[in-house]
Amino acid sequence: MRILISNDDGIEAPGIALAAEAASRLTDDVWVVAPDGKRTAAGPSLTVARPLTMRRLGERRFSCSGTPADCIVTSMGWLFNDGRKPDLVVGGVNDGRNVGEDLAYSGTLGIAREATFWGIPAIGFSRVKEANVREGDAAWLARFIERLWQTRNEWAMEGHWLSVNLPADLPASVSQPSIGRDKIARKVEVLREDGDEIELVVPRGREHASRKGDENSLIAEGFATVNRLNWFGETQLAGAFMEGLRSATK
């Protein structure tokens, strides 16, 4: 079994070390390709027609100057261009939950999304900040990943991936939440004004708005939450609406 791990917190982040330790309990064929620094909220963005720098940091361990999704693209087009692609891609473990609107912005989930374009089952793991990290966390996470791998035929449909949020304490029971609303970037702060030039910053953090049964409420109750997401997000328009469009454009 070959597992590829990436993140959006950077190659030296504690969360990716936890993911790699957990994966190494399942196989000795673990690869880590991650950004050379923090790339929070990079989403699924790619670097196209501009050079990327890959740095070998050890056996099967590389840093990349690009985005989290770049790490998957370069892995597939360079590291694994012999045709033996990974069996599973793991994003994270992210430093902070990915809920609500984060599903669109998250670099951790951008990793999983990109993996599905290559036909690879993928899971994005996130965990609340200031988690109570314990020695047994890697063993618990390994068992969780192993169970998800064994049952991949039930969730790894084409174009789908899993988003998992871990609570402060492990082990934890597992629940499937509704997707809530938890808007980041509600505020913009002015750092400096110089004539027609204004320097702004969007601060980190959010209110952690919650409603019963959504990710935040279940995480607060100590659950690990699991959602299956997809990249296409198609919603059929009503037939009458489409017929009206056709009539209006004749």
PDB file of C-alpha atoms in Angstrom:
ATOM      1  CA  MET A   1       0.000   0.000   0.000  1.00  0.00           C
ATOM      2  CA  ARG A   2       1.433   3.370  -1.013  1.00  0.00           C
ATOM      3  CA  ILE A   3       0.253   6.463   0.900  1.00  0.00           C
ATOM      4  CA  LEU A   4       1.001  10.054  -0.131  1.00  0.00           C
ATOM      5  CA  ILE A   5       0.664  12.729   2.558  1.00  0.00           C
ATOM      6  CA  SER A   6       0.527  16.501   2.127  1.00  0.00           C
ATOM      7  CA  ASN A   7      -0.800  19.521   4.022  1.00  0.00           C
ATOM      8  CA  ASP A   8      -1.210  23.290   3.910  1.00  0.00           C
ATOM      9  CA  ASP A   9       0.619  24.083   7.166  1.00  0.00           C
ATOM     10  CA  GLY A  10       4.069  23.280   5.790  1.00  0.00           C
ATOM     11  CA  ILE A  11       6.443  20.356   5.756  1.00  0.00           C
ATOM     12  CA  GLU A  12       7.598  20.902   9.366  1.00  0.00           C
ATOM     13  CA  ALA A  13       4.114  21.163  10.904  1.00  0.00           C
ATOM     14  CA  PRO A  14       3.302  18.804  13.810  1.00  0.00           C
ATOM     15  CA  GLY A  15       0.080  17.668  12.133  1.00  0.00           C
ATOM     16  CA  ILE A  16       1.806  16.193   9.103  1.00  0.00           C
ATOM     17  CA  ALA A  17       4.232  14.378  11.398  1.00  0.00           C
ATOM     18  CA  LEU A  18       1.231  12.828  13.159  1.00  0.00           C
ATOM     19  CA  ALA A  19      -0.291  11.767   9.835  1.00  0.00           C
ATOM     20  CA  ALA A  20       3.012  10.266   8.681  1.00  0.00           C
ATOM     21  CA  GLU A  21       3.455   8.374  11.950  1.00  0.00           C
ATOM     22  CA  ALA A  22      -0.057   6.962  11.679  1.00  0.00           C
ATOM     23  CA  ALA A  23       0.456   5.969   8.030  1.00  0.00           C
ATOM     24  CA  SER A  24       3.776   4.301   8.834  1.00  0.00           C
ATOM     25  CA  ARG A  25       1.910   1.910  11.136  1.00  0.00           C
ATOM     26  CA  LEU A  26       0.002   0.660   8.078  1.00  0.00           C
ATOM     27  CA  THR A  27       2.748   0.500   5.440  1.00  0.00           C
ATOM     28  CA  ASP A  28       6.434   1.221   4.910  1.00  0.00           C
ATOM     29  CA  ASP A  29       5.649   2.917   1.579  1.00  0.00           C
ATOM     30  CA  VAL A  30       4.769   6.398   2.886  1.00  0.00           C
ATOM     31  CA  TRP A  31       5.629   9.530   0.892  1.00  0.00           C
ATOM     32  CA  VAL A  32       5.442  13.092   2.203  1.00  0.00           C
ATOM     33  CA  VAL A  33       5.297  16.010  -0.248  1.00  0.00           C
ATOM     34  CA  ALA A  34       4.248  19.273   1.366  1.00  0.00           C
ATOM     35  CA  PRO A  35       4.647  23.034   0.917  1.00  0.00           C
ATOM     36  CA  ASP A  36       7.856  24.589   2.197  1.00  0.00           C
ATOM     37  CA  GLY A  37       5.820  26.993   4.344  1.00  0.00           C
ATOM     38  CA  LYS A  38       2.306  27.766   5.476  1.00  0.00           C
ATOM     39  CA  ARG A  39      -0.292  27.936   2.681  1.00  0.00           C
ATOM     40  CA  THR A  40      -3.497  28.374   4.673  1.00  0.00           C
ATOM     41  CA  ALA A  41      -6.659  28.927   2.601  1.00  0.00           C
ATOM     42  CA  ALA A  42      -4.856  28.087  -0.648  1.00  0.00           C
ATOM     43  CA  GLY A  43      -7.866  25.981  -1.657  1.00  0.00           C
ATOM     44  CA  PRO A  44      -7.350  23.945  -4.840  1.00  0.00           C
ATOM     45  CA  SER A  45      -5.193  26.592  -6.586  1.00  0.00           C
ATOM     46  CA  LEU A  46      -2.375  25.500  -8.904  1.00  0.00           C
ATOM     47  CA  THR A  47       0.841  27.143 -10.072  1.00  0.00           C
ATOM     48  CA  VAL A  48       0.813  26.991 -13.864  1.00  0.00           C
ATOM     49  CA  ALA A  49       3.576  28.040 -16.316  1.00  0.00           C
ATOM     50  CA  ARG A  50       5.838  29.202 -13.469  1.00  0.00           C
ATOM     51  CA  PRO A  51       8.752  27.227 -11.992  1.00  0.00           C
ATOM     52  CA  LEU A  52       8.310  25.205  -8.805  1.00  0.00           C
ATOM     53  CA  THR A  53      11.186  24.126  -6.572  1.00  0.00           C
ATOM     54  CA  MET A  54      11.202  20.649  -5.047  1.00  0.00           C
ATOM     55  CA  ARG A  55      13.685  19.970  -2.266  1.00  0.00           C
ATOM     56  CA  ARG A  56      14.581  16.436  -1.182  1.00  0.00           C
ATOM     57  CA  LEU A  57      14.604  16.348   2.627  1.00  0.00           C
ATOM     58  CA  GLY A  58      14.949  12.612   3.109  1.00  0.00           C
ATOM     59  CA  GLU A  59      13.923   9.284   1.671  1.00  0.00           C
ATOM     60  CA  ARG A  60      10.389   9.741   0.292  1.00  0.00           C
ATOM     61  CA  ARG A  61      10.155  13.246   1.846  1.00  0.00           C
ATOM     62  CA  PHE A  62      10.070  16.463  -0.205  1.00  0.00           C
ATOM     63  CA  SER A  63       9.136  20.108   0.182  1.00  0.00           C
ATOM     64  CA  CYS A  64       7.519  22.109  -2.618  1.00  0.00           C
ATOM     65  CA  SER A  65       7.567  25.866  -3.207  1.00  0.00           C
ATOM     66  CA  GLY A  66       3.966  25.794  -4.473  1.00  0.00           C
ATOM     67  CA  THR A  67       0.487  25.224  -3.139  1.00  0.00           C
ATOM     68  CA  PRO A  68      -0.928  22.097  -1.491  1.00  0.00           C
ATOM     69  CA  ALA A  69      -2.592  21.041  -4.757  1.00  0.00           C
ATOM     70  CA  ASP A  70       0.745  21.652  -6.540  1.00  0.00           C
ATOM     71  CA  CYS A  71       2.209  18.995  -4.249  1.00  0.00           C
ATOM     72  CA  ILE A  72      -0.217  16.420  -5.636  1.00  0.00           C
ATOM     73  CA  VAL A  73       0.245  17.485  -9.259  1.00  0.00           C
ATOM     74  CA  THR A  74       4.049  17.428  -9.054  1.00  0.00           C
ATOM     75  CA  SER A  75       3.966  14.100  -7.225  1.00  0.00           C
ATOM     76  CA  MET A  76       1.852  12.543  -9.942  1.00  0.00           C
ATOM     77  CA  GLY A  77       3.698  14.128 -12.854  1.00  0.00           C
ATOM     78  CA  TRP A  78       7.229  13.709 -11.500  1.00  0.00           C
ATOM     79  CA  LEU A  79       7.661  11.412  -8.484  1.00  0.00           C
ATOM     80  CA  PHE A  80       5.200   8.788  -9.665  1.00  0.00           C
ATOM     81  CA  ASN A  81       5.488   9.242 -13.418  1.00  0.00           C
ATOM     82  CA  ASP A  82       6.528   5.599 -13.678  1.00  0.00           C
ATOM     83  CA  GLY A  83       2.828   4.789 -13.443  1.00  0.00           C
ATOM     84  CA  ARG A  84       2.735   3.428  -9.875  1.00  0.00           C
ATOM     85  CA  LYS A  85       0.563   6.052  -8.266  1.00  0.00           C
ATOM     86  CA  PRO A  86      -0.382   6.167  -4.562  1.00  0.00           C
ATOM     87  CA  ASP A  87      -3.233   4.019  -3.347  1.00  0.00           C
ATOM     88  CA  LEU A  88      -4.389   6.663  -0.860  1.00  0.00           C
ATOM     89  CA  VAL A  89      -3.801  10.403  -0.402  1.00  0.00           C
ATOM     90  CA  VAL A  90      -4.019  11.942   3.067  1.00  0.00           C
ATOM     91  CA  GLY A  91      -4.200  15.696   3.646  1.00  0.00           C
ATOM     92  CA  GLY A  92      -3.318  17.130   7.064  1.00  0.00           C
ATOM     93  CA  VAL A  93      -3.614  16.783   9.909  1.00  0.00           C
ATOM     94  CA  ASN A  94      -4.555  20.472   9.596  1.00  0.00           C
ATOM     95  CA  ASP A  95      -3.910  22.867  12.475  1.00  0.00           C
ATOM     96  CA  GLY A  96      -7.518  23.882  13.022  1.00  0.00           C
ATOM     97  CA  ARG A  97     -10.949  22.614  12.012  1.00  0.00           C
ATOM     98  CA  ASN A  98     -12.242  22.842   8.441  1.00  0.00           C
ATOM     99  CA  VAL A  99     -15.981  23.472   8.594  1.00  0.00           C
ATOM    100  CA  GLY A 100     -18.611  25.569   6.840  1.00  0.00           C
ATOM    101  CA  GLU A 101     -17.098  27.844   4.190  1.00  0.00           C
ATOM    102  CA  ASP A 102     -13.671  26.320   4.874  1.00  0.00           C
ATOM    103  CA  LEU A 103     -14.736  23.496   2.578  1.00  0.00           C
ATOM    104  CA  ALA A 104     -14.155  25.901  -0.318  1.00  0.00           C
ATOM    105  CA  TYR A 105     -11.030  27.649   0.991  1.00  0.00           C
ATOM    106  CA  SER A 106      -9.145  24.817   2.683  1.00  0.00           C
ATOM    107  CA  GLY A 107      -5.811  23.760   1.244  1.00  0.00           C
ATOM    108  CA  THR A 108      -6.142  20.490   3.165  1.00  0.00           C
ATOM    109  CA  LEU A 109      -9.326  19.668   1.289  1.00  0.00           C
ATOM    110  CA  GLY A 110      -7.806  21.047  -1.920  1.00  0.00           C
ATOM    111  CA  ILE A 111      -5.273  18.215  -1.614  1.00  0.00           C
ATOM    112  CA  ALA A 112      -8.037  15.618  -1.400  1.00  0.00           C
ATOM    113  CA  ARG A 113      -9.951  17.209  -4.254  1.00  0.00           C
ATOM    114  CA  GLU A 114      -6.898  17.178  -6.519  1.00  0.00           C
ATOM    115  CA  ALA A 115      -6.246  13.525  -5.680  1.00  0.00           C
ATOM    116  CA  THR A 116      -9.719  12.600  -6.921  1.00  0.00           C
ATOM    117  CA  PHE A 117      -8.875  14.091 -10.329  1.00  0.00           C
ATOM    118  CA  TRP A 118      -6.200  11.378 -10.540  1.00  0.00           C
ATOM    119  CA  GLY A 119      -8.632   8.661  -9.456  1.00  0.00           C
ATOM    120  CA  ILE A 120      -7.096   8.221  -5.997  1.00  0.00           C
ATOM    121  CA  PRO A 121      -9.148   7.806  -2.795  1.00  0.00           C
ATOM    122  CA  ALA A 122      -8.426  10.759  -0.523  1.00  0.00           C
ATOM    123  CA  ILE A 123      -9.093  11.980   3.010  1.00  0.00           C
ATOM    124  CA  GLY A 124      -8.541  15.463   4.430  1.00  0.00           C
ATOM    125  CA  PHE A 125      -7.911  15.442   8.195  1.00  0.00           C
ATOM    126  CA  SER A 126      -8.262  18.525  10.379  1.00  0.00           C
ATOM    127  CA  ARG A 127      -8.161  18.983  14.139  1.00  0.00           C
ATOM    128  CA  VAL A 128      -9.222  21.748  16.493  1.00  0.00           C
ATOM    129  CA  LYS A 129      -6.499  24.111  17.634  1.00  0.00           C
ATOM    130  CA  GLU A 130      -4.944  23.545  21.043  1.00  0.00           C
ATOM    131  CA  ALA A 131      -5.805  19.858  20.918  1.00  0.00           C
ATOM    132  CA  ASN A 132      -4.821  17.633  23.812  1.00  0.00           C
ATOM    133  CA  VAL A 133      -2.104  15.730  21.968  1.00  0.00           C
ATOM    134  CA  ARG A 134      -1.326  12.363  23.569  1.00  0.00           C
ATOM    135  CA  GLU A 135       1.013   9.477  22.862  1.00  0.00           C
ATOM    136  CA  GLY A 136      -1.780   7.207  21.663  1.00  0.00           C
ATOM    137  CA  ASP A 137      -3.128   9.608  19.014  1.00  0.00           C
ATOM    138  CA  ALA A 138      -1.082   8.139  16.160  1.00  0.00           C
ATOM    139  CA  ALA A 139      -2.225   4.585  16.944  1.00  0.00           C
ATOM    140  CA  TRP A 140      -5.876   5.673  17.050  1.00  0.00           C
ATOM    141  CA  LEU A 141      -5.512   7.627  13.795  1.00  0.00           C
ATOM    142  CA  ALA A 142      -3.844   4.623  12.151  1.00  0.00           C
ATOM    143  CA  ARG A 143      -6.802   2.403  13.076  1.00  0.00           C
ATOM    144  CA  PHE A 144      -9.185   5.041  11.735  1.00  0.00           C
ATOM    145  CA  ILE A 145      -7.330   5.338   8.428  1.00  0.00           C
ATOM    146  CA  GLU A 146      -7.120   1.566   8.146  1.00  0.00           C
ATOM    147  CA  ARG A 147     -10.880   1.235   8.605  1.00  0.00           C
ATOM    148  CA  LEU A 148     -11.533   3.930   5.994  1.00  0.00           C
ATOM    149  CA  TRP A 149      -9.169   2.186   3.596  1.00  0.00           C
ATOM    150  CA  GLN A 150     -10.875  -1.170   4.119  1.00  0.00           C
ATOM    151  CA  THR A 151     -14.280   0.382   3.400  1.00  0.00           C
ATOM    152  CA  ARG A 152     -13.199   2.642   0.513  1.00  0.00           C
ATOM    153  CA  ASN A 153     -15.618   1.001  -1.902  1.00  0.00           C
ATOM    154  CA  GLU A 154     -18.429   2.500   0.183  1.00  0.00           C
ATOM    155  CA  TRP A 155     -17.213   6.128   0.038  1.00  0.00           C
ATOM    156  CA  ALA A 156     -14.578   6.601  -2.692  1.00  0.00           C
ATOM    157  CA  MET A 157     -16.980   7.242  -5.558  1.00  0.00           C
ATOM    158  CA  GLU A 158     -15.574   9.088  -8.568  1.00  0.00           C
ATOM    159  CA  GLY A 159     -15.038  12.740  -7.727  1.00  0.00           C
ATOM    160  CA  HIS A 160     -15.704  12.266  -3.995  1.00  0.00           C
ATOM    161  CA  TRP A 161     -13.452  12.497  -0.959  1.00  0.00           C
ATOM    162  CA  LEU A 162     -13.768  12.563   2.840  1.00  0.00           C
ATOM    163  CA  SER A 163     -13.392  15.518   5.195  1.00  0.00           C
ATOM    164  CA  VAL A 164     -12.648  14.474   8.775  1.00  0.00           C
ATOM    165  CA  ASN A 165     -12.543  16.857  11.741  1.00  0.00           C
ATOM    166  CA  LEU A 166     -10.951  15.588  14.929  1.00  0.00           C
ATOM    167  CA  PRO A 167     -11.863  16.973  18.376  1.00  0.00           C
ATOM    168  CA  ALA A 168      -9.489  18.012  21.134  1.00  0.00           C
ATOM    169  CA  ASP A 169      -9.359  14.539  22.683  1.00  0.00           C
ATOM    170  CA  LEU A 170      -8.765  11.161  21.080  1.00  0.00           C
ATOM    171  CA  PRO A 171     -10.036   8.483  20.962  1.00  0.00           C
ATOM    172  CA  ALA A 172     -13.428   9.807  19.878  1.00  0.00           C
ATOM    173  CA  SER A 173     -16.746   8.496  18.638  1.00  0.00           C
ATOM    174  CA  VAL A 174     -17.577   9.262  15.008  1.00  0.00           C
ATOM    175  CA  SER A 175     -20.572  11.166  13.670  1.00  0.00           C
ATOM    176  CA  GLN A 176     -21.748  12.532  10.310  1.00  0.00           C
ATOM    177  CA  PRO A 177     -22.680  16.221  10.651  1.00  0.00           C
ATOM    178  CA  SER A 178     -24.607  18.613   8.502  1.00  0.00           C
ATOM    179  CA  ILE A 179     -22.489  21.297   6.877  1.00  0.00           C
ATOM    180  CA  GLY A 180     -22.894  24.497   8.853  1.00  0.00           C
ATOM    181  CA  ARG A 181     -22.157  28.151   8.193  1.00  0.00           C
ATOM    182  CA  ASP A 182     -19.021  29.474   9.859  1.00  0.00           C
ATOM    183  CA  LYS A 183     -17.759  32.377   7.768  1.00  0.00           C
ATOM    184  CA  ILE A 184     -14.102  33.266   7.948  1.00  0.00           C
ATOM    185  CA  ALA A 185     -12.848  36.663   6.792  1.00  0.00           C
ATOM    186  CA  ARG A 186     -15.787  38.596   8.225  1.00  0.00           C
ATOM    187  CA  LYS A 187     -13.506  41.520   9.087  1.00  0.00           C
ATOM    188  CA  VAL A 188     -10.852  43.500   7.267  1.00  0.00           C
ATOM    189  CA  GLU A 189      -8.412  45.615   9.292  1.00  0.00           C
ATOM    190  CA  VAL A 190      -6.617  48.687   7.975  1.00  0.00           C
ATOM    191  CA  LEU A 191      -2.901  48.529   8.747  1.00  0.00           C
ATOM    192  CA  ARG A 192      -1.735  51.637   6.937  1.00  0.00           C
ATOM    193  CA  GLU A 193      -3.062  54.425   4.750  1.00  0.00           C
ATOM    194  CA  ASP A 194      -0.749  56.449   2.550  1.00  0.00           C
ATOM    195  CA  GLY A 195      -2.722  58.622   0.159  1.00  0.00           C
ATOM    196  CA  ASP A 196      -4.344  56.358  -2.436  1.00  0.00           C
ATOM    197  CA  GLU A 197      -2.559  53.268  -1.090  1.00  0.00           C
ATOM    198  CA  ILE A 198      -4.265  51.340   1.690  1.00  0.00           C
ATOM    199  CA  GLU A 199      -2.701  48.279   3.334  1.00  0.00           C
ATOM    200  CA  LEU A 200      -5.238  45.791   4.683  1.00  0.00           C
ATOM    201  CA  VAL A 201      -5.193  42.459   6.472  1.00  0.00           C
ATOM    202  CA  VAL A 202      -7.866  39.785   6.880  1.00  0.00           C
ATOM    203  CA  PRO A 203      -7.297  38.461  10.427  1.00  0.00           C
ATOM    204  CA  ARG A 204      -7.363  34.785  11.341  1.00  0.00           C
ATOM    205  CA  GLY A 205     -10.165  33.260  13.348  1.00  0.00           C
ATOM    206  CA  ARG A 206     -13.925  33.222  13.281  1.00  0.00           C
ATOM    207  CA  GLU A 207     -16.918  33.140  15.615  1.00  0.00           C
ATOM    208  CA  HIS A 208     -17.443  29.350  15.400  1.00  0.00           C
ATOM    209  CA  ALA A 209     -21.137  29.851  14.749  1.00  0.00           C
ATOM    210  CA  SER A 210     -23.049  26.661  15.387  1.00  0.00           C
ATOM    211  CA  ARG A 211     -26.429  25.030  14.988  1.00  0.00           C
ATOM    212  CA  LYS A 212     -27.533  21.644  16.291  1.00  0.00           C
ATOM    213  CA  GLY A 213     -26.085  18.772  14.274  1.00  0.00           C
ATOM    214  CA  ASP A 214     -23.479  20.761  12.337  1.00  0.00           C
ATOM    215  CA  GLU A 215     -19.722  20.209  12.467  1.00  0.00           C
ATOM    216  CA  ASN A 216     -19.042  22.743  15.220  1.00  0.00           C
ATOM    217  CA  SER A 217     -21.770  21.432  17.520  1.00  0.00           C
ATOM    218  CA  LEU A 218     -20.626  17.814  17.194  1.00  0.00           C
ATOM    219  CA  ILE A 219     -16.949  18.691  17.560  1.00  0.00           C
ATOM    220  CA  ALA A 220     -17.843  20.573  20.760  1.00  0.00           C
ATOM    221  CA  GLU A 221     -19.511  17.386  22.014  1.00  0.00           C
ATOM    222  CA  GLY A 222     -16.260  15.486  21.436  1.00  0.00           C
ATOM    223  CA  PHE A 223     -17.118  13.704  18.176  1.00  0.00           C
ATOM    224  CA  ALA A 224     -14.853  13.147  15.208  1.00  0.00           C
ATOM    225  CA  THR A 225     -16.960  14.231  12.233  1.00  0.00           C
ATOM    226  CA  VAL A 226     -16.923  12.697   8.761  1.00  0.00           C
ATOM    227  CA  ASN A 227     -18.406  14.226   5.611  1.00  0.00           C
ATOM    228  CA  ARG A 228     -18.233  12.957   2.048  1.00  0.00           C
ATOM    229  CA  LEU A 229     -17.690  15.836  -0.380  1.00  0.00           C
ATOM    230  CA  ASN A 230     -17.523  16.101  -4.156  1.00  0.00           C
ATOM    231  CA  TRP A 231     -15.994  18.559  -6.577  1.00  0.00           C
ATOM    232  CA  PHE A 232     -18.760  18.854  -9.156  1.00  0.00           C
ATOM    233  CA  GLY A 233     -21.579  20.099  -6.925  1.00  0.00           C
ATOM    234  CA  GLU A 234     -24.159  19.937  -9.713  1.00  0.00           C
ATOM    235  CA  THR A 235     -27.770  20.902  -8.973  1.00  0.00           C
ATOM    236  CA  GLN A 236     -30.281  20.379 -11.767  1.00  0.00           C
ATOM    237  CA  LEU A 237     -32.306  23.406 -12.837  1.00  0.00           C
ATOM    238  CA  ALA A 238     -36.061  23.006 -13.182  1.00  0.00           C
ATOM    239  CA  GLY A 239     -37.357  22.045 -16.615  1.00  0.00           C
ATOM    240  CA  ALA A 240     -39.724  25.030 -16.749  1.00  0.00           C
ATOM    241  CA  PHE A 241     -36.840  27.396 -16.044  1.00  0.00           C
ATOM    242  CA  MET A 242     -34.765  25.906 -18.859  1.00  0.00           C
ATOM    243  CA  GLU A 243     -37.705  26.029 -21.253  1.00  0.00           C
ATOM    244  CA  GLY A 244     -38.179  29.706 -20.425  1.00  0.00           C
ATOM    245  CA  LEU A 245     -34.529  30.337 -21.227  1.00  0.00           C
ATOM    246  CA  ARG A 246     -34.861  28.551 -24.541  1.00  0.00           C
ATOM    247  CA  SER A 247     -37.926  30.581 -25.438  1.00  0.00           C
ATOM    248  CA  ALA A 248     -36.256  33.865 -24.485  1.00  0.00           C
ATOM    249  CA  THR A 249     -33.180  33.145 -26.603  1.00  0.00           C
ATOM    250  CA  LYS A 250     -34.886  32.010 -29.816  1.00  0.00           C
TER     251      LYS A 250
END
